[in-house]
Amino acid sequence: MSLPDGVQRRTFESEDVLSTEGQPVYGEPTADGWRKWDARRSKLGAMLETGMDTGLHGGETVLYLGAAAGTTVSHVADFAGPTYAVEFAARPARDLLDAAEPRGNLFPLLKDARKPETYAHVVEPVDVVIQDVATRGQAKVALANRQFLADDGRLLLAVKARSEDVAREPDEVFDEVLETLRDGYEVRETRSLEPFHEDHLGVVATPRDGASQ
Ligand code: SAM
């Protein structure tokens, strides 16, 4: 598995784990300026740990949807370029502001990812959209934000089955989400994020030529 520049495997508490270099954010262990990036707390971390071909090299411009308190997006900002972090809940967004404080390339946006027109004037075209919104209509959120993605860019999406429908079989939910996603994206790879996250599917997709947005 190739890791982006700025992400290293290091040993923390006798465990070989991912890490990035930067200021700690959520009480994670650090050593020599490197922060443990626990895949059990991060869907993107799990996508890297399970060997998905994320296409991340480091230094990319990123739009991150569903930033919450900044756990994952702070690691992203440690290895990426300008990183726009969208979160609509005010409470976690306060912690997100703290995570952004020492990171000059992390820009929190207290916005609804279903309404990209409310932040389109701020966000430049990006190389990568990372999405972890854990809400109903996850494919629609990805379609609505496709407009920001460069033609050769990538969508790295974590789909939570239970957020779409708690009662249905996760595989059925995943099929339906992928079908909707194909309105605007070509799906390159999918993988279960277990054992790190139960009933989550990691998806790597690229924008589809001429698809409606
Ligand atoms: N990605 C985060 C991490 O790994 O650090 C965890 C994200 S949590 C699973 C999902 C987050 O998405 C929640 O904080 C929720 O408020 C946010 N969210 C859900 N729907 C959203 C929307 N339409 N716009 C913006 N944020 C949304």
PDB file of C-alpha atoms and ligand atoms in Angstrom:
ATOM      1  CA  MET A   1       0.000   0.000   0.000  1.00  0.00           C
ATOM      2  CA  SER A   2       1.417   3.422  -0.859  1.00  0.00           C
ATOM      3  CA  LEU A   3       0.822   6.169   1.666  1.00  0.00           C
ATOM      4  CA  PRO A   4       0.665   9.870   0.833  1.00  0.00           C
ATOM      5  CA  ASP A   5       3.814  11.915   1.510  1.00  0.00           C
ATOM      6  CA  GLY A   6       3.422  13.195   5.047  1.00  0.00           C
ATOM      7  CA  VAL A   7       1.804  10.001   6.335  1.00  0.00           C
ATOM      8  CA  GLN A   8       4.099   7.501   8.047  1.00  0.00           C
ATOM      9  CA  ARG A   9       3.781   4.175   9.768  1.00  0.00           C
ATOM     10  CA  ARG A  10       5.084   4.467  13.306  1.00  0.00           C
ATOM     11  CA  THR A  11       4.897   2.467  16.478  1.00  0.00           C
ATOM     12  CA  PHE A  12       2.595   3.765  19.175  1.00  0.00           C
ATOM     13  CA  GLU A  13       1.863   1.663  22.257  1.00  0.00           C
ATOM     14  CA  SER A  14       3.498  -1.366  20.532  1.00  0.00           C
ATOM     15  CA  GLU A  15       1.119  -0.986  17.589  1.00  0.00           C
ATOM     16  CA  ASP A  16       2.192  -0.234  14.024  1.00  0.00           C
ATOM     17  CA  VAL A  17      -0.160   2.586  12.982  1.00  0.00           C
ATOM     18  CA  LEU A  18      -0.555   5.554  10.656  1.00  0.00           C
ATOM     19  CA  SER A  19       0.632   8.952  11.828  1.00  0.00           C
ATOM     20  CA  THR A  20       0.963  12.530  10.599  1.00  0.00           C
ATOM     21  CA  GLU A  21       3.168  15.384  11.736  1.00  0.00           C
ATOM     22  CA  GLY A  22       1.361  18.252  13.450  1.00  0.00           C
ATOM     23  CA  GLN A  23      -0.126  19.670  16.617  1.00  0.00           C
ATOM     24  CA  PRO A  24      -2.259  17.168  18.610  1.00  0.00           C
ATOM     25  CA  VAL A  25      -6.035  17.744  18.444  1.00  0.00           C
ATOM     26  CA  TYR A  26      -8.001  15.186  20.459  1.00  0.00           C
ATOM     27  CA  GLY A  27      -5.580  13.866  23.049  1.00  0.00           C
ATOM     28  CA  GLU A  28      -4.003  11.365  20.668  1.00  0.00           C
ATOM     29  CA  PRO A  29      -0.543   9.998  21.519  1.00  0.00           C
ATOM     30  CA  THR A  30       2.382  11.819  19.909  1.00  0.00           C
ATOM     31  CA  ALA A  31       6.092  11.170  19.535  1.00  0.00           C
ATOM     32  CA  ASP A  32       8.711  13.468  17.995  1.00  0.00           C
ATOM     33  CA  GLY A  33       5.951  15.703  16.626  1.00  0.00           C
ATOM     34  CA  TRP A  34       4.102  12.785  14.966  1.00  0.00           C
ATOM     35  CA  ARG A  35       0.471  12.109  15.911  1.00  0.00           C
ATOM     36  CA  LYS A  36      -1.105   8.681  16.022  1.00  0.00           C
ATOM     37  CA  TRP A  37      -3.860   8.405  13.380  1.00  0.00           C
ATOM     38  CA  ASP A  38      -6.114   5.615  14.576  1.00  0.00           C
ATOM     39  CA  ALA A  39      -8.091   3.951  11.756  1.00  0.00           C
ATOM     40  CA  ARG A  40     -10.739   2.972  14.299  1.00  0.00           C
ATOM     41  CA  ARG A  41     -11.514   6.663  14.720  1.00  0.00           C
ATOM     42  CA  SER A  42     -11.271   7.627  11.072  1.00  0.00           C
ATOM     43  CA  LYS A  43     -12.945   6.283   7.890  1.00  0.00           C
ATOM     44  CA  LEU A  44     -10.219   7.742   5.713  1.00  0.00           C
ATOM     45  CA  GLY A  45      -7.609   6.154   7.986  1.00  0.00           C
ATOM     46  CA  ALA A  46      -9.440   2.838   7.519  1.00  0.00           C
ATOM     47  CA  MET A  47      -9.452   3.292   3.734  1.00  0.00           C
ATOM     48  CA  LEU A  48      -5.663   3.681   3.851  1.00  0.00           C
ATOM     49  CA  GLU A  49      -5.226   0.783   6.303  1.00  0.00           C
ATOM     50  CA  THR A  50      -7.321  -1.576   4.175  1.00  0.00           C
ATOM     51  CA  GLY A  51      -5.112  -0.755   1.180  1.00  0.00           C
ATOM     52  CA  MET A  52      -7.587   1.154  -0.957  1.00  0.00           C
ATOM     53  CA  ASP A  53      -6.077   3.051  -3.868  1.00  0.00           C
ATOM     54  CA  THR A  54      -6.977   6.548  -2.672  1.00  0.00           C
ATOM     55  CA  GLY A  55      -4.648   8.227  -5.171  1.00  0.00           C
ATOM     56  CA  LEU A  56      -3.482  10.574  -2.408  1.00  0.00           C
ATOM     57  CA  HIS A  57       0.124  11.732  -2.819  1.00  0.00           C
ATOM     58  CA  GLY A  58       0.177  14.614  -0.342  1.00  0.00           C
ATOM     59  CA  GLY A  59      -0.151  18.337  -1.074  1.00  0.00           C
ATOM     60  CA  GLU A  60      -3.594  18.063  -2.717  1.00  0.00           C
ATOM     61  CA  THR A  61      -6.330  20.659  -2.416  1.00  0.00           C
ATOM     62  CA  VAL A  62      -9.155  19.036  -0.451  1.00  0.00           C
ATOM     63  CA  LEU A  63     -12.834  19.603   0.232  1.00  0.00           C
ATOM     64  CA  TYR A  64     -13.791  17.583   3.348  1.00  0.00           C
ATOM     65  CA  LEU A  65     -17.517  17.095   3.989  1.00  0.00           C
ATOM     66  CA  GLY A  66     -18.612  16.133   7.511  1.00  0.00           C
ATOM     67  CA  ALA A  67     -15.570  17.422   9.402  1.00  0.00           C
ATOM     68  CA  ALA A  68     -17.148  17.084  12.894  1.00  0.00           C
ATOM     69  CA  ALA A  69     -14.644  18.134  15.590  1.00  0.00           C
ATOM     70  CA  GLY A  70     -11.710  17.774  13.206  1.00  0.00           C
ATOM     71  CA  THR A  71     -10.340  14.352  14.128  1.00  0.00           C
ATOM     72  CA  THR A  72      -9.696  13.161  10.571  1.00  0.00           C
ATOM     73  CA  VAL A  73      -9.549  16.469   8.740  1.00  0.00           C
ATOM     74  CA  SER A  74      -6.744  17.639  11.040  1.00  0.00           C
ATOM     75  CA  HIS A  75      -4.646  14.665   9.873  1.00  0.00           C
ATOM     76  CA  VAL A  76      -5.604  15.474   6.275  1.00  0.00           C
ATOM     77  CA  ALA A  77      -4.483  19.087   6.691  1.00  0.00           C
ATOM     78  CA  ASP A  78      -1.147  17.778   8.080  1.00  0.00           C
ATOM     79  CA  PHE A  79      -0.288  16.180   4.706  1.00  0.00           C
ATOM     80  CA  ALA A  80      -2.494  18.037   2.191  1.00  0.00           C
ATOM     81  CA  GLY A  81      -2.548  21.558   0.783  1.00  0.00           C
ATOM     82  CA  PRO A  82      -5.504  23.919   1.261  1.00  0.00           C
ATOM     83  CA  THR A  83      -8.218  21.922   3.073  1.00  0.00           C
ATOM     84  CA  TYR A  84     -11.800  23.196   3.244  1.00  0.00           C
ATOM     85  CA  ALA A  85     -13.723  21.529   6.081  1.00  0.00           C
ATOM     86  CA  VAL A  86     -17.537  21.637   5.956  1.00  0.00           C
ATOM     87  CA  GLU A  87     -19.543  20.862   9.107  1.00  0.00           C
ATOM     88  CA  PHE A  88     -23.080  22.009   9.844  1.00  0.00           C
ATOM     89  CA  ALA A  89     -23.362  21.244  13.575  1.00  0.00           C
ATOM     90  CA  ALA A  90     -22.228  24.195  15.701  1.00  0.00           C
ATOM     91  CA  ARG A  91     -20.987  22.160  18.658  1.00  0.00           C
ATOM     92  CA  PRO A  92     -18.308  20.033  16.965  1.00  0.00           C
ATOM     93  CA  ALA A  93     -17.452  23.014  14.768  1.00  0.00           C
ATOM     94  CA  ARG A  94     -16.130  24.816  17.864  1.00  0.00           C
ATOM     95  CA  ASP A  95     -13.506  22.091  18.330  1.00  0.00           C
ATOM     96  CA  LEU A  96     -12.857  22.198  14.597  1.00  0.00           C
ATOM     97  CA  LEU A  97     -11.922  25.870  14.961  1.00  0.00           C
ATOM     98  CA  ASP A  98      -9.370  24.884  17.633  1.00  0.00           C
ATOM     99  CA  ALA A  99      -7.918  22.228  15.311  1.00  0.00           C
ATOM    100  CA  ALA A 100      -7.619  24.847  12.570  1.00  0.00           C
ATOM    101  CA  GLU A 101      -5.907  27.397  14.788  1.00  0.00           C
ATOM    102  CA  PRO A 102      -2.338  26.079  14.347  1.00  0.00           C
ATOM    103  CA  ARG A 103      -3.013  24.932  10.745  1.00  0.00           C
ATOM    104  CA  GLY A 104      -2.839  27.777   8.267  1.00  0.00           C
ATOM    105  CA  ASN A 105      -4.132  25.514   5.467  1.00  0.00           C
ATOM    106  CA  LEU A 106      -7.315  24.306   7.240  1.00  0.00           C
ATOM    107  CA  PHE A 107     -10.426  26.398   6.572  1.00  0.00           C
ATOM    108  CA  PRO A 108     -13.534  25.449   8.596  1.00  0.00           C
ATOM    109  CA  LEU A 109     -16.904  26.253   6.993  1.00  0.00           C
ATOM    110  CA  LEU A 110     -20.009  26.061   9.191  1.00  0.00           C
ATOM    111  CA  LYS A 111     -22.215  25.044   6.274  1.00  0.00           C
ATOM    112  CA  ASP A 112     -24.663  22.388   5.111  1.00  0.00           C
ATOM    113  CA  ALA A 113     -23.007  20.065   2.579  1.00  0.00           C
ATOM    114  CA  ARG A 114     -26.397  19.649   0.860  1.00  0.00           C
ATOM    115  CA  LYS A 115     -26.264  23.338  -0.052  1.00  0.00           C
ATOM    116  CA  PRO A 116     -22.965  23.827  -1.872  1.00  0.00           C
ATOM    117  CA  GLU A 117     -24.178  27.148  -3.253  1.00  0.00           C
ATOM    118  CA  THR A 118     -23.656  28.581   0.258  1.00  0.00           C
ATOM    119  CA  TYR A 119     -19.878  27.996   0.102  1.00  0.00           C
ATOM    120  CA  ALA A 120     -19.204  27.963  -3.645  1.00  0.00           C
ATOM    121  CA  HIS A 121     -17.830  31.508  -3.436  1.00  0.00           C
ATOM    122  CA  VAL A 122     -15.129  30.374  -0.974  1.00  0.00           C
ATOM    123  CA  VAL A 123     -14.039  26.938  -2.190  1.00  0.00           C
ATOM    124  CA  GLU A 124     -11.646  26.722  -5.147  1.00  0.00           C
ATOM    125  CA  PRO A 125     -11.593  23.691  -7.478  1.00  0.00           C
ATOM    126  CA  VAL A 126     -10.175  20.757  -5.529  1.00  0.00           C
ATOM    127  CA  ASP A 127      -8.197  17.597  -6.306  1.00  0.00           C
ATOM    128  CA  VAL A 128     -10.035  15.509  -3.740  1.00  0.00           C
ATOM    129  CA  VAL A 129     -13.450  15.486  -2.098  1.00  0.00           C
ATOM    130  CA  ILE A 130     -13.474  13.435   1.105  1.00  0.00           C
ATOM    131  CA  GLN A 131     -16.931  12.728   2.490  1.00  0.00           C
ATOM    132  CA  ASP A 132     -18.021  11.253   5.821  1.00  0.00           C
ATOM    133  CA  VAL A 133     -21.395  12.818   6.607  1.00  0.00           C
ATOM    134  CA  ALA A 134     -23.153   9.744   8.038  1.00  0.00           C
ATOM    135  CA  THR A 135     -26.558  11.063   7.105  1.00  0.00           C
ATOM    136  CA  ARG A 136     -29.414  10.021   4.836  1.00  0.00           C
ATOM    137  CA  GLY A 137     -28.800  10.862   1.170  1.00  0.00           C
ATOM    138  CA  GLN A 138     -25.028  10.345   1.163  1.00  0.00           C
ATOM    139  CA  ALA A 139     -24.873   9.848  -2.630  1.00  0.00           C
ATOM    140  CA  LYS A 140     -26.818  13.058  -3.214  1.00  0.00           C
ATOM    141  CA  VAL A 141     -24.364  15.017  -1.073  1.00  0.00           C
ATOM    142  CA  ALA A 142     -21.501  13.652  -3.189  1.00  0.00           C
ATOM    143  CA  LEU A 143     -23.339  14.543  -6.413  1.00  0.00           C
ATOM    144  CA  ALA A 144     -24.084  18.073  -5.196  1.00  0.00           C
ATOM    145  CA  ASN A 145     -20.381  18.648  -4.458  1.00  0.00           C
ATOM    146  CA  ARG A 146     -19.038  17.154  -7.675  1.00  0.00           C
ATOM    147  CA  GLN A 147     -18.932  20.687  -9.120  1.00  0.00           C
ATOM    148  CA  PHE A 148     -15.834  21.458  -6.994  1.00  0.00           C
ATOM    149  CA  LEU A 149     -13.861  18.443  -8.198  1.00  0.00           C
ATOM    150  CA  ALA A 150     -11.231  18.788 -10.940  1.00  0.00           C
ATOM    151  CA  ASP A 151     -11.887  16.553 -13.985  1.00  0.00           C
ATOM    152  CA  ASP A 152      -9.034  14.262 -12.920  1.00  0.00           C
ATOM    153  CA  GLY A 153      -9.926  14.518  -9.232  1.00  0.00           C
ATOM    154  CA  ARG A 154     -11.203  11.856  -6.846  1.00  0.00           C
ATOM    155  CA  LEU A 155     -14.019  11.324  -4.454  1.00  0.00           C
ATOM    156  CA  LEU A 156     -13.108   9.360  -1.309  1.00  0.00           C
ATOM    157  CA  LEU A 157     -16.403   8.467   0.290  1.00  0.00           C
ATOM    158  CA  ALA A 158     -17.350   6.545   3.411  1.00  0.00           C
ATOM    159  CA  VAL A 159     -20.932   5.270   3.251  1.00  0.00           C
ATOM    160  CA  LYS A 160     -22.603   4.374   6.527  1.00  0.00           C
ATOM    161  CA  ALA A 161     -25.416   1.908   5.821  1.00  0.00           C
ATOM    162  CA  ARG A 162     -27.340   2.627   9.031  1.00  0.00           C
ATOM    163  CA  SER A 163     -27.564   6.325   8.219  1.00  0.00           C
ATOM    164  CA  GLU A 164     -29.565   5.492   5.096  1.00  0.00           C
ATOM    165  CA  ASP A 165     -31.795   2.856   6.637  1.00  0.00           C
ATOM    166  CA  VAL A 166     -31.282   1.120  10.007  1.00  0.00           C
ATOM    167  CA  ALA A 167     -33.557  -1.781   9.122  1.00  0.00           C
ATOM    168  CA  ARG A 168     -32.194  -2.875   5.731  1.00  0.00           C
ATOM    169  CA  GLU A 169     -29.314  -5.155   4.864  1.00  0.00           C
ATOM    170  CA  PRO A 170     -26.151  -3.035   4.488  1.00  0.00           C
ATOM    171  CA  ASP A 171     -25.304  -4.625   1.095  1.00  0.00           C
ATOM    172  CA  GLU A 172     -28.682  -3.576  -0.310  1.00  0.00           C
ATOM    173  CA  VAL A 173     -28.160  -0.051   0.961  1.00  0.00           C
ATOM    174  CA  PHE A 174     -24.660   0.095  -0.512  1.00  0.00           C
ATOM    175  CA  ASP A 175     -25.956  -1.048  -3.945  1.00  0.00           C
ATOM    176  CA  GLU A 176     -28.580   1.672  -3.924  1.00  0.00           C
ATOM    177  CA  VAL A 177     -26.130   4.388  -2.874  1.00  0.00           C
ATOM    178  CA  LEU A 178     -23.657   3.311  -5.580  1.00  0.00           C
ATOM    179  CA  GLU A 179     -26.390   3.328  -8.220  1.00  0.00           C
ATOM    180  CA  THR A 180     -27.285   6.935  -7.382  1.00  0.00           C
ATOM    181  CA  LEU A 181     -23.620   7.894  -7.207  1.00  0.00           C
ATOM    182  CA  ARG A 182     -23.116   6.661 -10.780  1.00  0.00           C
ATOM    183  CA  ASP A 183     -25.275   9.570 -12.018  1.00  0.00           C
ATOM    184  CA  GLY A 184     -22.173  11.707 -11.666  1.00  0.00           C
ATOM    185  CA  TYR A 185     -19.229   9.442 -10.874  1.00  0.00           C
ATOM    186  CA  GLU A 186     -17.421   6.398 -12.099  1.00  0.00           C
ATOM    187  CA  VAL A 187     -16.914   4.048  -9.164  1.00  0.00           C
ATOM    188  CA  ARG A 188     -13.287   2.807  -9.197  1.00  0.00           C
ATOM    189  CA  GLU A 189     -13.101   0.757  -6.025  1.00  0.00           C
ATOM    190  CA  THR A 190     -15.242  -0.235  -3.080  1.00  0.00           C
ATOM    191  CA  ARG A 191     -14.193  -1.997   0.097  1.00  0.00           C
ATOM    192  CA  SER A 192     -15.689  -2.838   3.449  1.00  0.00           C
ATOM    193  CA  LEU A 193     -14.061  -0.777   6.215  1.00  0.00           C
ATOM    194  CA  GLU A 194     -14.292  -3.639   8.683  1.00  0.00           C
ATOM    195  CA  PRO A 195     -12.775  -4.436  11.144  1.00  0.00           C
ATOM    196  CA  PHE A 196     -12.271  -0.713  11.783  1.00  0.00           C
ATOM    197  CA  HIS A 197     -15.868   0.424  11.132  1.00  0.00           C
ATOM    198  CA  GLU A 198     -18.894  -1.849  11.059  1.00  0.00           C
ATOM    199  CA  ASP A 199     -21.337  -1.589   8.120  1.00  0.00           C
ATOM    200  CA  HIS A 200     -19.335   1.098   6.342  1.00  0.00           C
ATOM    201  CA  LEU A 201     -18.257   0.971   2.706  1.00  0.00           C
ATOM    202  CA  GLY A 202     -15.216   2.864   1.434  1.00  0.00           C
ATOM    203  CA  VAL A 203     -15.635   4.155  -2.117  1.00  0.00           C
ATOM    204  CA  VAL A 204     -13.102   5.663  -4.517  1.00  0.00           C
ATOM    205  CA  ALA A 205     -14.751   7.372  -7.490  1.00  0.00           C
ATOM    206  CA  THR A 206     -13.871   9.807 -10.267  1.00  0.00           C
ATOM    207  CA  PRO A 207     -16.128  12.407 -11.910  1.00  0.00           C
ATOM    208  CA  ARG A 208     -17.907  11.044 -14.966  1.00  0.00           C
ATOM    209  CA  ASP A 209     -17.560  12.958 -18.246  1.00  0.00           C
ATOM    210  CA  GLY A 210     -20.638  14.856 -19.250  1.00  0.00           C
ATOM    211  CA  ALA A 211     -22.687  13.626 -16.293  1.00  0.00           C
ATOM    212  CA  SER A 212     -25.385  15.913 -14.965  1.00  0.00           C
ATOM    213  CA  GLN A 213     -24.490  17.713 -11.756  1.00  0.00           C
TER     214      GLN A 213
HETATM  215  N1  SAM B   1     -15.337  12.810   9.487  1.00  0.00           N
HETATM  216  C1  SAM B   1     -15.286  12.963  10.922  1.00  0.00           C
HETATM  217  C2  SAM B   1     -13.980  12.441  11.420  1.00  0.00           C
HETATM  218  O1  SAM B   1     -13.573  11.349  11.012  1.00  0.00           O
HETATM  219  O2  SAM B   1     -13.331  13.125  12.199  1.00  0.00           O
HETATM  220  C3  SAM B   1     -16.490  12.295  11.582  1.00  0.00           C
HETATM  221  C4  SAM B   1     -17.758  12.716  10.922  1.00  0.00           C
HETATM  222  S1  SAM B   1     -19.246  12.193  11.698  1.00  0.00           S
HETATM  223  C5  SAM B   1     -19.309  10.499  11.329  1.00  0.00           C
HETATM  224  C6  SAM B   1     -20.407  12.890  10.592  1.00  0.00           C
HETATM  225  C7  SAM B   1     -20.470  14.403  10.669  1.00  0.00           C
HETATM  226  O3  SAM B   1     -21.166  14.873   9.514  1.00  0.00           O
HETATM  227  C8  SAM B   1     -21.245  14.930  11.869  1.00  0.00           C
HETATM  228  O4  SAM B   1     -20.436  15.827  12.598  1.00  0.00           O
HETATM  229  C9  SAM B   1     -22.448  15.639  11.268  1.00  0.00           C
HETATM  230  O5  SAM B   1     -22.833  16.803  11.990  1.00  0.00           O
HETATM  231  C10 SAM B   1     -21.913  15.988   9.891  1.00  0.00           C
HETATM  232  N2  SAM B   1     -22.958  16.201   8.876  1.00  0.00           N
HETATM  233  C11 SAM B   1     -24.033  15.410   8.604  1.00  0.00           C
HETATM  234  N3  SAM B   1     -24.768  15.922   7.607  1.00  0.00           N
HETATM  235  C12 SAM B   1     -24.142  17.073   7.236  1.00  0.00           C
HETATM  236  C13 SAM B   1     -24.426  18.058   6.268  1.00  0.00           C
HETATM  237  N4  SAM B   1     -25.496  17.970   5.476  1.00  0.00           N
HETATM  238  N5  SAM B   1     -23.588  19.107   6.151  1.00  0.00           N
HETATM  239  C14 SAM B   1     -22.496  19.214   6.952  1.00  0.00           C
HETATM  240  N6  SAM B   1     -22.173  18.312   7.898  1.00  0.00           N
HETATM  241  C15 SAM B   1     -22.986  17.249   8.033  1.00  0.00           C
END
